[in-house]
Amino acid sequence: MAMSQISDEELLAMAFDITKNSYAPYSGFPVGAALLLDDGTVVTGCNVENASYGLTMCAERNAVFRMVAEYGPNHKIEACAIAGRKAAPCHPCGACRQVLHEFGCKRVIVESERPDSSGTEDNVTLGAPESIDFEKILPYAFGPEDL
Ligand code: THU
């Protein structure tokens, strides 16, 4: 979806919203991610689990792979917002940090502690967005520039 201007709050809300499509019957932990691309496009993804648990794919990587499939490999990621339906904050796992770095992700946006953390309803009030610079999320990263 092409967006002209989007706030961190809106990007986080889009990450939360896509958790409605998560397939998480084993963990019961739906996660959503929303990528803001360099041209203002937003790409979302959700986690997809598997009966052979190890094949589960996180929301963030599904969003990145969807970005490449839909828009090609030449975009940079300005920011990645992440929201867990049942818990806040939800920080990206190590594997997702590495994949986000591949496409130049500059910031990760997570939810601060939620006012009512018990909410699983669609209309839950999200905590305020917290922006974290990528150098802090993945210091001494290995990436395409190192080859
Ligand atoms: N998960 C994500 O999708 N992203 C994260 O940042 C943390 C973990 C998923 C994987 C699994 O489906 C569930 O959350 C519990 O680990």
Short mmCIF file of C-alpha atoms and ligand atoms in Angstrom, two decimals:
data_model
loop_
_atom_site.label_atom_id
_atom_site.label_comp_id
_atom_site.label_asym_id
_atom_site.label_seq_id
_atom_site.Cartn_x
_atom_site.Cartn_y
_atom_site.Cartn_z
CA MET A 1 0.00 0.00 0.00
CA ALA A 2 1.45 3.40 -0.97
CA MET A 3 1.29 5.98 1.81
CA SER A 4 2.36 9.61 1.50
CA GLN A 5 3.12 10.32 5.16
CA ILE A 6 2.75 7.88 7.97
CA SER A 7 3.46 8.30 11.67
CA ASP A 8 5.09 5.73 13.93
CA GLU A 9 1.70 5.34 15.65
CA GLU A 10 -0.01 4.50 12.36
CA LEU A 11 2.73 2.07 11.31
CA LEU A 12 2.47 0.30 14.67
CA ALA A 13 -1.33 0.16 14.32
CA MET A 14 -0.92 -1.48 10.90
CA ALA A 15 1.44 -4.05 12.43
CA PHE A 16 -1.13 -4.81 15.10
CA ASP A 17 -3.97 -4.99 12.59
CA ILE A 18 -2.30 -7.65 10.42
CA THR A 19 -2.10 -9.99 13.44
CA LYS A 20 -5.71 -10.82 12.56
CA ASN A 21 -4.25 -12.93 9.74
CA SER A 22 -1.58 -14.67 11.84
CA TYR A 23 -1.52 -18.45 11.87
CA ALA A 24 -0.30 -19.19 15.38
CA PRO A 25 -2.21 -22.23 16.69
CA TYR A 26 0.83 -23.67 18.51
CA SER A 27 2.20 -20.65 20.37
CA GLY A 28 -1.04 -18.70 20.57
CA PHE A 29 1.17 -15.65 20.03
CA PRO A 30 0.10 -13.72 16.91
CA VAL A 31 2.65 -11.16 15.69
CA GLY A 32 2.41 -8.50 12.98
CA ALA A 33 5.02 -6.37 11.22
CA ALA A 34 4.69 -3.30 9.02
CA LEU A 35 7.59 -2.08 6.88
CA LEU A 36 7.85 1.52 5.73
CA LEU A 37 9.83 1.57 2.48
CA ASP A 38 11.97 4.39 1.10
CA ASP A 39 9.20 5.47 -1.32
CA GLY A 40 6.50 5.55 1.38
CA THR A 41 5.02 2.16 0.56
CA VAL A 42 3.92 0.07 3.55
CA VAL A 43 4.21 -3.74 3.46
CA THR A 44 2.78 -5.89 6.22
CA GLY A 45 3.37 -9.48 7.32
CA CYS A 46 2.24 -11.87 10.05
CA ASN A 47 3.69 -15.00 11.62
CA VAL A 48 2.84 -18.37 10.06
CA GLU A 49 3.47 -21.45 12.20
CA ASN A 50 3.80 -25.08 11.22
CA ALA A 51 3.03 -28.46 12.78
CA SER A 52 6.76 -29.22 12.52
CA TYR A 53 7.41 -26.26 14.81
CA GLY A 54 10.84 -25.34 13.44
CA LEU A 55 9.42 -24.28 10.08
CA THR A 56 7.53 -21.41 11.67
CA MET A 57 8.16 -18.06 9.99
CA CYS A 58 8.11 -14.76 11.88
CA ALA A 59 6.00 -11.76 10.92
CA GLU A 60 9.03 -9.57 10.15
CA ARG A 61 10.62 -11.98 7.68
CA ASN A 62 7.29 -12.67 6.00
CA ALA A 63 6.94 -8.91 5.52
CA VAL A 64 10.44 -8.61 4.02
CA PHE A 65 9.90 -11.54 1.65
CA ARG A 66 6.55 -10.12 0.63
CA MET A 67 8.24 -6.77 -0.04
CA VAL A 68 10.69 -8.42 -2.45
CA ALA A 69 8.00 -10.53 -4.12
CA GLU A 70 5.66 -7.58 -4.68
CA TYR A 71 8.01 -4.65 -5.23
CA GLY A 72 11.38 -6.17 -6.16
CA PRO A 73 14.73 -6.28 -4.34
CA ASN A 74 15.79 -2.64 -4.72
CA HIS A 75 13.88 -0.99 -1.91
CA LYS A 76 15.37 0.10 1.41
CA ILE A 77 13.42 -0.25 4.66
CA GLU A 78 13.04 3.02 6.55
CA ALA A 79 11.40 1.40 9.56
CA CYS A 80 9.88 -1.87 10.76
CA ALA A 81 7.05 -1.71 13.29
CA ILE A 82 6.29 -4.87 15.27
CA ALA A 83 3.30 -5.70 17.44
CA GLY A 84 2.34 -8.81 19.36
CA ARG A 85 -1.38 -9.26 19.79
CA LYS A 86 -1.06 -10.45 23.37
CA ALA A 87 2.13 -8.85 24.65
CA ALA A 88 4.01 -5.59 24.41
CA PRO A 89 6.73 -4.82 23.62
CA CYS A 90 7.59 -7.47 21.01
CA HIS A 91 11.21 -7.14 19.86
CA PRO A 92 12.43 -8.87 16.68
CA CYS A 93 14.30 -12.17 16.97
CA GLY A 94 17.94 -12.43 15.90
CA ALA A 95 17.17 -14.02 12.54
CA CYS A 96 14.72 -11.25 11.65
CA ARG A 97 17.24 -8.57 12.66
CA GLN A 98 19.71 -10.04 10.17
CA VAL A 99 17.14 -10.19 7.36
CA LEU A 100 15.96 -6.62 8.04
CA HIS A 101 19.57 -5.43 7.92
CA GLU A 102 19.99 -6.90 4.43
CA PHE A 103 17.58 -4.25 3.15
CA GLY A 104 19.04 -1.34 5.09
CA CYS A 105 16.47 -1.12 7.89
CA LYS A 106 17.14 2.09 9.81
CA ARG A 107 14.75 1.81 12.75
CA VAL A 108 12.62 -0.70 14.60
CA ILE A 109 9.41 0.52 16.20
CA VAL A 110 8.00 -1.47 19.10
CA GLU A 111 5.08 -0.88 21.38
CA SER A 112 5.72 0.44 24.86
CA GLU A 113 3.90 -1.29 27.66
CA ARG A 114 0.21 -1.44 26.81
CA PRO A 115 -2.24 0.40 29.09
CA ASP A 116 -4.36 -2.75 29.38
CA SER A 117 -2.04 -5.64 28.56
CA SER A 118 -4.77 -8.25 28.92
CA GLY A 119 -6.61 -7.11 25.78
CA THR A 120 -7.00 -9.49 22.89
CA GLU A 121 -9.84 -7.57 21.25
CA ASP A 122 -9.55 -5.78 17.92
CA ASN A 123 -10.05 -2.41 19.57
CA VAL A 124 -7.24 -2.72 22.09
CA THR A 125 -5.47 0.54 22.94
CA LEU A 126 -1.84 0.19 21.92
CA GLY A 127 1.08 1.48 23.97
CA ALA A 128 3.03 4.43 22.57
CA PRO A 129 5.55 3.61 19.83
CA GLU A 130 9.20 3.37 20.83
CA SER A 131 11.73 3.90 18.05
CA ILE A 132 15.05 2.05 18.30
CA ASP A 133 17.96 2.77 15.95
CA PHE A 134 19.10 -0.29 14.06
CA GLU A 135 22.72 0.06 15.23
CA LYS A 136 21.41 -0.59 18.71
CA ILE A 137 19.20 -3.52 17.63
CA LEU A 138 22.02 -5.26 15.74
CA PRO A 139 25.47 -3.89 16.58
CA TYR A 140 28.50 -5.00 14.53
CA ALA A 141 26.12 -6.34 11.88
CA PHE A 142 27.32 -8.40 8.96
CA GLY A 143 25.72 -7.30 5.72
CA PRO A 144 26.04 -6.92 1.96
CA GLU A 145 28.57 -4.11 2.44
CA ASP A 146 30.99 -6.56 4.12
CA LEU A 147 31.36 -8.87 1.13
N1 THU B 1 7.45 -14.26 16.42
C1 THU B 1 7.40 -13.33 15.42
O1 THU B 1 6.66 -13.51 14.43
N2 THU B 1 8.16 -12.23 15.53
C2 THU B 1 8.88 -11.89 16.64
O2 THU B 1 9.49 -10.83 16.68
C3 THU B 1 8.92 -12.80 17.79
C4 THU B 1 8.34 -14.15 17.54
C5 THU B 1 6.55 -15.41 16.36
C6 THU B 1 7.17 -16.72 16.04
C7 THU B 1 6.16 -17.68 16.65
O3 THU B 1 5.11 -17.91 15.70
C8 THU B 1 5.58 -16.92 17.82
O4 THU B 1 5.91 -15.56 17.60
C9 THU B 1 6.11 -17.35 19.17
O5 THU B 1 7.48 -17.37 19.19
#
